[in-house]
Amino acid sequence: MHIIDLEAQGLRALNATLQAQKNDTNQTVWEVLNPKGSHAIAVGLDAPIEVNVRGSTGYYCAGMNKQARVHVHGSAGPGTAENMMSGTVIVEGDASQYAGATGNGGTLIIKGNASSRCGISMKGIDIIVHGNIGHMSAFMAQSGNLVVCGDAGDALGDSIYEARLFVRGSVKSLGADCIEKEMRPEHLDLLTALLARGGCAAKAAEFRRYGSARKLYNFNIDNAY
């Protein structure tokens, strides 16, 4: 295990060290101490390493993540795991606005609540929230899965494309072109796997599925390949 004290060594040294790790590195487990809400912790990683951040973070923690497993043992500020490509990001506490925004892949697990615009413009990421999410979540969500074990705020899925939204609790309101959809066996199977990945005790049968009514498209989805 390798320990970096962020207060003593600084953010630039932390990120430079973590970004320098390669696929064949034997330095696979890292501990980050004294984050104290610092911004842009563990961004741009591209190696199969595990990074444990011992405390809460500021803006854009684990942004652009590839391969790495980043575990925040606290809460996270706006833009956590933004533009994530692969790997796993876990937030033990709450996450602020636009968590997982524009994420292309990988898994973001939030064990507390997420604020507004969670999953905005998501493009393949899987986001699993143990608690509630705020308004305008999954706005223009293109693909991937958003799982919410609690409640969802106003305008869920506004202008959504082909992402799948699963909500266990209440939805304050649906956004433009977002509707409730049938929960078929394949969706129950998918959701069961996602809940297991996120460490959620909830059952897939307790959720409702939401997605695009496809009324805002300027093309026919049947012609897409």
mmCIF file of C-alpha atoms in Angstrom:
data_model
loop_
_atom_site.group_PDB
_atom_site.id
_atom_site.type_symbol
_atom_site.label_atom_id
_atom_site.label_comp_id
_atom_site.label_asym_id
_atom_site.label_seq_id
_atom_site.Cartn_x
_atom_site.Cartn_y
_atom_site.Cartn_z
ATOM 1 C CA MET A 1 0.000 0.000 0.000
ATOM 2 C CA HIS A 2 1.263 3.466 -0.925
ATOM 3 C CA ILE A 3 0.189 6.502 1.103
ATOM 4 C CA ILE A 4 0.052 10.086 -0.140
ATOM 5 C CA ASP A 5 -0.711 12.880 2.301
ATOM 6 C CA LEU A 6 -2.430 15.445 0.120
ATOM 7 C CA GLU A 7 -1.918 18.225 2.657
ATOM 8 C CA ALA A 8 1.835 17.631 2.725
ATOM 9 C CA GLN A 9 2.551 16.638 -0.886
ATOM 10 C CA GLY A 10 -0.047 18.620 -2.820
ATOM 11 C CA LEU A 11 -2.577 17.892 -5.534
ATOM 12 C CA ARG A 12 -0.212 18.163 -8.493
ATOM 13 C CA ALA A 13 2.127 15.536 -7.036
ATOM 14 C CA LEU A 14 -0.795 13.239 -6.212
ATOM 15 C CA ASN A 15 -2.305 13.294 -9.686
ATOM 16 C CA ALA A 16 1.053 13.111 -11.454
ATOM 17 C CA THR A 17 1.971 10.026 -9.441
ATOM 18 C CA LEU A 18 -1.349 8.269 -9.999
ATOM 19 C CA GLN A 19 -1.489 9.159 -13.705
ATOM 20 C CA ALA A 20 2.002 7.729 -14.175
ATOM 21 C CA GLN A 21 0.870 4.228 -13.219
ATOM 22 C CA LYS A 22 0.686 1.763 -16.126
ATOM 23 C CA ASN A 23 -1.255 -1.423 -16.795
ATOM 24 C CA ASP A 24 1.598 -3.577 -15.504
ATOM 25 C CA THR A 25 2.200 -1.577 -12.319
ATOM 26 C CA ASN A 26 2.783 -3.447 -9.069
ATOM 27 C CA GLN A 27 1.772 -0.368 -7.084
ATOM 28 C CA THR A 28 -1.901 -1.236 -7.151
ATOM 29 C CA VAL A 29 -3.294 0.124 -3.861
ATOM 30 C CA TRP A 30 -3.070 3.795 -2.877
ATOM 31 C CA GLU A 31 -4.306 5.725 0.157
ATOM 32 C CA VAL A 32 -4.959 9.463 -0.073
ATOM 33 C CA LEU A 33 -4.988 11.207 3.288
ATOM 34 C CA ASN A 34 -6.259 14.683 4.226
ATOM 35 C CA PRO A 35 -8.273 15.478 1.071
ATOM 36 C CA LYS A 36 -10.169 18.198 2.998
ATOM 37 C CA GLY A 37 -12.541 18.924 0.126
ATOM 38 C CA SER A 38 -9.819 19.493 -2.457
ATOM 39 C CA HIS A 39 -10.881 19.629 -6.102
ATOM 40 C CA ALA A 40 -9.878 17.308 -8.980
ATOM 41 C CA ILE A 41 -8.538 14.478 -6.831
ATOM 42 C CA ALA A 42 -7.530 11.333 -8.759
ATOM 43 C CA VAL A 43 -8.516 12.644 -12.207
ATOM 44 C CA GLY A 44 -7.447 11.177 -15.542
ATOM 45 C CA LEU A 45 -6.379 7.787 -14.190
ATOM 46 C CA ASP A 46 -5.748 5.002 -16.697
ATOM 47 C CA ALA A 47 -4.449 1.938 -14.868
ATOM 48 C CA PRO A 48 -6.015 -0.950 -12.888
ATOM 49 C CA ILE A 49 -5.255 0.571 -9.495
ATOM 50 C CA GLU A 50 -7.308 1.107 -6.339
ATOM 51 C CA VAL A 51 -7.366 4.580 -4.796
ATOM 52 C CA ASN A 52 -8.935 5.105 -1.361
ATOM 53 C CA VAL A 53 -9.611 8.744 -0.548
ATOM 54 C CA ARG A 54 -9.940 9.050 3.221
ATOM 55 C CA GLY A 55 -12.336 11.966 3.533
ATOM 56 C CA SER A 56 -14.601 14.183 1.467
ATOM 57 C CA THR A 57 -13.679 15.725 -1.876
ATOM 58 C CA GLY A 58 -14.502 18.853 -3.862
ATOM 59 C CA TYR A 59 -15.236 19.294 -7.558
ATOM 60 C CA TYR A 60 -14.577 16.660 -10.237
ATOM 61 C CA CYS A 61 -13.137 13.829 -8.161
ATOM 62 C CA ALA A 62 -12.232 10.831 -10.369
ATOM 63 C CA GLY A 63 -13.122 12.676 -13.554
ATOM 64 C CA MET A 64 -12.194 10.958 -16.844
ATOM 65 C CA ASN A 65 -11.502 7.724 -14.982
ATOM 66 C CA LYS A 66 -10.356 4.661 -16.926
ATOM 67 C CA GLN A 67 -9.784 1.251 -15.327
ATOM 68 C CA ALA A 68 -9.162 2.527 -11.788
ATOM 69 C CA ARG A 69 -11.301 1.887 -8.728
ATOM 70 C CA VAL A 70 -11.644 5.139 -6.774
ATOM 71 C CA HIS A 71 -13.317 4.875 -3.373
ATOM 72 C CA VAL A 72 -14.258 8.113 -1.599
ATOM 73 C CA HIS A 73 -14.697 7.452 2.122
ATOM 74 C CA GLY A 74 -16.783 10.570 2.592
ATOM 75 C CA SER A 75 -18.960 12.792 0.426
ATOM 76 C CA ALA A 76 -18.111 14.265 -2.977
ATOM 77 C CA GLY A 77 -18.614 17.664 -4.574
ATOM 78 C CA PRO A 78 -20.011 18.542 -8.011
ATOM 79 C CA GLY A 79 -18.991 16.600 -11.110
ATOM 80 C CA THR A 80 -17.821 13.394 -9.459
ATOM 81 C CA ALA A 81 -16.756 10.833 -12.111
ATOM 82 C CA GLU A 82 -17.561 13.287 -14.917
ATOM 83 C CA ASN A 83 -16.774 11.855 -18.351
ATOM 84 C CA MET A 84 -15.839 8.505 -16.810
ATOM 85 C CA MET A 85 -14.831 5.872 -19.364
ATOM 86 C CA SER A 86 -14.442 2.649 -17.347
ATOM 87 C CA GLY A 87 -13.592 1.373 -13.888
ATOM 88 C CA THR A 88 -15.523 1.997 -10.693
ATOM 89 C CA VAL A 89 -16.080 5.051 -8.504
ATOM 90 C CA ILE A 90 -17.691 4.615 -5.084
ATOM 91 C CA VAL A 91 -18.880 7.460 -2.843
ATOM 92 C CA GLU A 92 -19.708 6.375 0.690
ATOM 93 C CA GLY A 93 -21.597 9.583 1.474
ATOM 94 C CA ASP A 94 -23.580 12.022 -0.657
ATOM 95 C CA ALA A 95 -22.674 13.404 -4.081
ATOM 96 C CA SER A 96 -23.373 16.950 -5.215
ATOM 97 C CA GLN A 97 -24.611 18.157 -8.610
ATOM 98 C CA TYR A 98 -24.126 16.386 -11.956
ATOM 99 C CA ALA A 99 -22.510 13.224 -10.638
ATOM 100 C CA GLY A 100 -21.513 10.952 -13.511
ATOM 101 C CA ALA A 101 -22.175 13.653 -16.118
ATOM 102 C CA THR A 102 -21.373 12.606 -19.700
ATOM 103 C CA GLY A 103 -20.040 9.267 -18.436
ATOM 104 C CA ASN A 104 -19.242 6.863 -21.258
ATOM 105 C CA GLY A 105 -18.746 3.679 -19.246
ATOM 106 C CA GLY A 106 -17.854 2.135 -15.917
ATOM 107 C CA THR A 107 -19.872 2.186 -12.703
ATOM 108 C CA LEU A 108 -20.567 5.032 -10.267
ATOM 109 C CA ILE A 109 -21.981 3.926 -6.908
ATOM 110 C CA ILE A 110 -23.318 6.582 -4.522
ATOM 111 C CA LYS A 111 -24.273 5.160 -1.137
ATOM 112 C CA GLY A 112 -25.970 8.342 0.038
ATOM 113 C CA ASN A 113 -28.025 10.836 -1.955
ATOM 114 C CA ALA A 114 -27.201 12.585 -5.221
ATOM 115 C CA SER A 115 -28.121 16.174 -5.974
ATOM 116 C CA SER A 116 -29.541 17.706 -9.145
ATOM 117 C CA ARG A 117 -28.631 16.636 -12.688
ATOM 118 C CA CYS A 118 -27.268 13.263 -11.685
ATOM 119 C CA GLY A 119 -26.315 11.431 -14.881
ATOM 120 C CA ILE A 120 -26.828 14.428 -17.165
ATOM 121 C CA SER A 121 -25.987 13.473 -20.762
ATOM 122 C CA MET A 122 -24.808 10.033 -19.669
ATOM 123 C CA LYS A 123 -23.475 7.993 -22.583
ATOM 124 C CA GLY A 124 -23.081 4.442 -21.310
ATOM 125 C CA ILE A 125 -22.184 4.738 -17.629
ATOM 126 C CA ASP A 126 -24.069 2.775 -14.969
ATOM 127 C CA ILE A 127 -25.004 4.936 -11.952
ATOM 128 C CA ILE A 128 -26.388 3.280 -8.827
ATOM 129 C CA VAL A 129 -27.702 5.568 -6.063
ATOM 130 C CA HIS A 130 -28.713 4.067 -2.725
ATOM 131 C CA GLY A 131 -30.646 7.190 -1.711
ATOM 132 C CA ASN A 132 -32.505 9.967 -3.548
ATOM 133 C CA ILE A 133 -31.621 12.098 -6.565
ATOM 134 C CA GLY A 134 -32.417 15.738 -7.309
ATOM 135 C CA HIS A 135 -34.175 17.542 -10.146
ATOM 136 C CA MET A 136 -33.284 17.270 -13.847
ATOM 137 C CA SER A 137 -31.444 13.993 -13.370
ATOM 138 C CA ALA A 138 -30.664 12.025 -16.543
ATOM 139 C CA PHE A 139 -31.334 15.140 -18.660
ATOM 140 C CA MET A 140 -30.535 14.216 -22.283
ATOM 141 C CA ALA A 141 -29.280 10.817 -21.101
ATOM 142 C CA GLN A 142 -28.207 8.909 -24.185
ATOM 143 C CA SER A 143 -27.363 5.389 -22.970
ATOM 144 C CA GLY A 144 -26.499 3.466 -19.830
ATOM 145 C CA ASN A 145 -28.469 2.799 -16.663
ATOM 146 C CA LEU A 146 -29.480 4.989 -13.730
ATOM 147 C CA VAL A 147 -30.692 3.065 -10.670
ATOM 148 C CA VAL A 148 -32.286 5.010 -7.801
ATOM 149 C CA CYS A 149 -33.240 3.142 -4.640
ATOM 150 C CA GLY A 150 -34.946 6.219 -3.186
ATOM 151 C CA ASP A 151 -36.967 9.032 -4.741
ATOM 152 C CA ALA A 152 -36.356 11.220 -7.808
ATOM 153 C CA GLY A 153 -36.930 14.970 -8.063
ATOM 154 C CA ASP A 154 -38.596 17.081 -10.749
ATOM 155 C CA ALA A 155 -38.158 16.573 -14.497
ATOM 156 C CA LEU A 156 -36.583 13.138 -14.393
ATOM 157 C CA GLY A 157 -35.218 12.108 -17.788
ATOM 158 C CA ASP A 158 -36.028 15.357 -19.566
ATOM 159 C CA SER A 159 -35.285 15.024 -23.312
ATOM 160 C CA ILE A 160 -33.959 11.511 -22.719
ATOM 161 C CA TYR A 161 -32.650 9.317 -25.540
ATOM 162 C CA GLU A 162 -32.074 5.589 -24.916
ATOM 163 C CA ALA A 163 -30.824 5.412 -21.321
ATOM 164 C CA ARG A 164 -32.767 3.212 -18.895
ATOM 165 C CA LEU A 165 -33.953 4.686 -15.589
ATOM 166 C CA PHE A 166 -35.019 2.503 -12.659
ATOM 167 C CA VAL A 167 -36.579 4.164 -9.595
ATOM 168 C CA ARG A 168 -37.761 2.361 -6.482
ATOM 169 C CA GLY A 169 -39.443 5.316 -4.778
ATOM 170 C CA SER A 170 -41.562 8.209 -5.986
ATOM 171 C CA VAL A 171 -40.854 10.478 -8.949
ATOM 172 C CA LYS A 172 -41.868 14.101 -8.383
ATOM 173 C CA SER A 173 -42.355 14.679 -12.109
ATOM 174 C CA LEU A 174 -41.149 13.393 -15.465
ATOM 175 C CA GLY A 175 -39.375 15.616 -17.951
ATOM 176 C CA ALA A 176 -40.252 16.139 -21.609
ATOM 177 C CA ASP A 177 -40.546 12.889 -23.571
ATOM 178 C CA CYS A 178 -39.893 10.671 -20.543
ATOM 179 C CA ILE A 179 -42.527 8.067 -19.717
ATOM 180 C CA GLU A 180 -42.958 5.037 -17.495
ATOM 181 C CA LYS A 181 -42.276 1.843 -19.443
ATOM 182 C CA GLU A 182 -42.993 -1.825 -19.001
ATOM 183 C CA MET A 183 -40.595 -3.759 -16.797
ATOM 184 C CA ARG A 184 -39.948 -6.882 -18.867
ATOM 185 C CA PRO A 185 -38.001 -9.982 -17.725
ATOM 186 C CA GLU A 186 -34.808 -8.778 -19.390
ATOM 187 C CA HIS A 187 -35.023 -5.533 -17.431
ATOM 188 C CA LEU A 188 -35.530 -7.398 -14.166
ATOM 189 C CA ASP A 189 -32.444 -9.481 -14.930
ATOM 190 C CA LEU A 190 -30.399 -6.396 -15.796
ATOM 191 C CA LEU A 191 -31.553 -4.537 -12.698
ATOM 192 C CA THR A 192 -30.850 -7.519 -10.436
ATOM 193 C CA ALA A 193 -27.264 -7.563 -11.682
ATOM 194 C CA LEU A 194 -26.896 -3.793 -11.220
ATOM 195 C CA LEU A 195 -28.252 -3.919 -7.666
ATOM 196 C CA ALA A 196 -25.816 -6.695 -6.809
ATOM 197 C CA ARG A 197 -22.925 -4.677 -8.289
ATOM 198 C CA GLY A 198 -23.948 -1.657 -6.246
ATOM 199 C CA GLY A 199 -24.320 -3.594 -3.004
ATOM 200 C CA CYS A 200 -28.013 -2.725 -2.739
ATOM 201 C CA ALA A 201 -30.399 -4.889 -0.718
ATOM 202 C CA ALA A 202 -33.462 -3.799 -2.740
ATOM 203 C CA LYS A 203 -35.262 -6.213 -5.050
ATOM 204 C CA ALA A 204 -35.678 -5.541 -8.768
ATOM 205 C CA ALA A 205 -39.439 -6.145 -8.589
ATOM 206 C CA GLU A 206 -39.783 -3.069 -6.345
ATOM 207 C CA PHE A 207 -38.658 -0.681 -9.102
ATOM 208 C CA ARG A 208 -40.371 1.053 -12.009
ATOM 209 C CA ARG A 209 -38.682 1.705 -15.336
ATOM 210 C CA TYR A 210 -38.663 4.999 -17.244
ATOM 211 C CA GLY A 211 -37.367 5.881 -20.669
ATOM 212 C CA SER A 212 -37.913 7.802 -23.866
ATOM 213 C CA ALA A 213 -41.300 8.105 -25.558
ATOM 214 C CA ARG A 214 -39.264 8.843 -28.731
ATOM 215 C CA LYS A 215 -41.476 11.781 -29.675
ATOM 216 C CA LEU A 216 -38.662 14.332 -29.848
ATOM 217 C CA TYR A 217 -36.476 12.324 -32.217
ATOM 218 C CA ASN A 218 -35.855 13.711 -35.694
ATOM 219 C CA PHE A 219 -35.213 10.209 -36.988
ATOM 220 C CA ASN A 220 -37.000 6.879 -36.859
ATOM 221 C CA ILE A 221 -35.422 4.648 -34.216
ATOM 222 C CA ASP A 222 -36.356 1.589 -36.282
ATOM 223 C CA ASN A 223 -33.862 2.700 -38.918
ATOM 224 C CA ALA A 224 -30.962 2.932 -36.450
ATOM 225 C CA TYR A 225 -28.321 0.241 -36.485
#
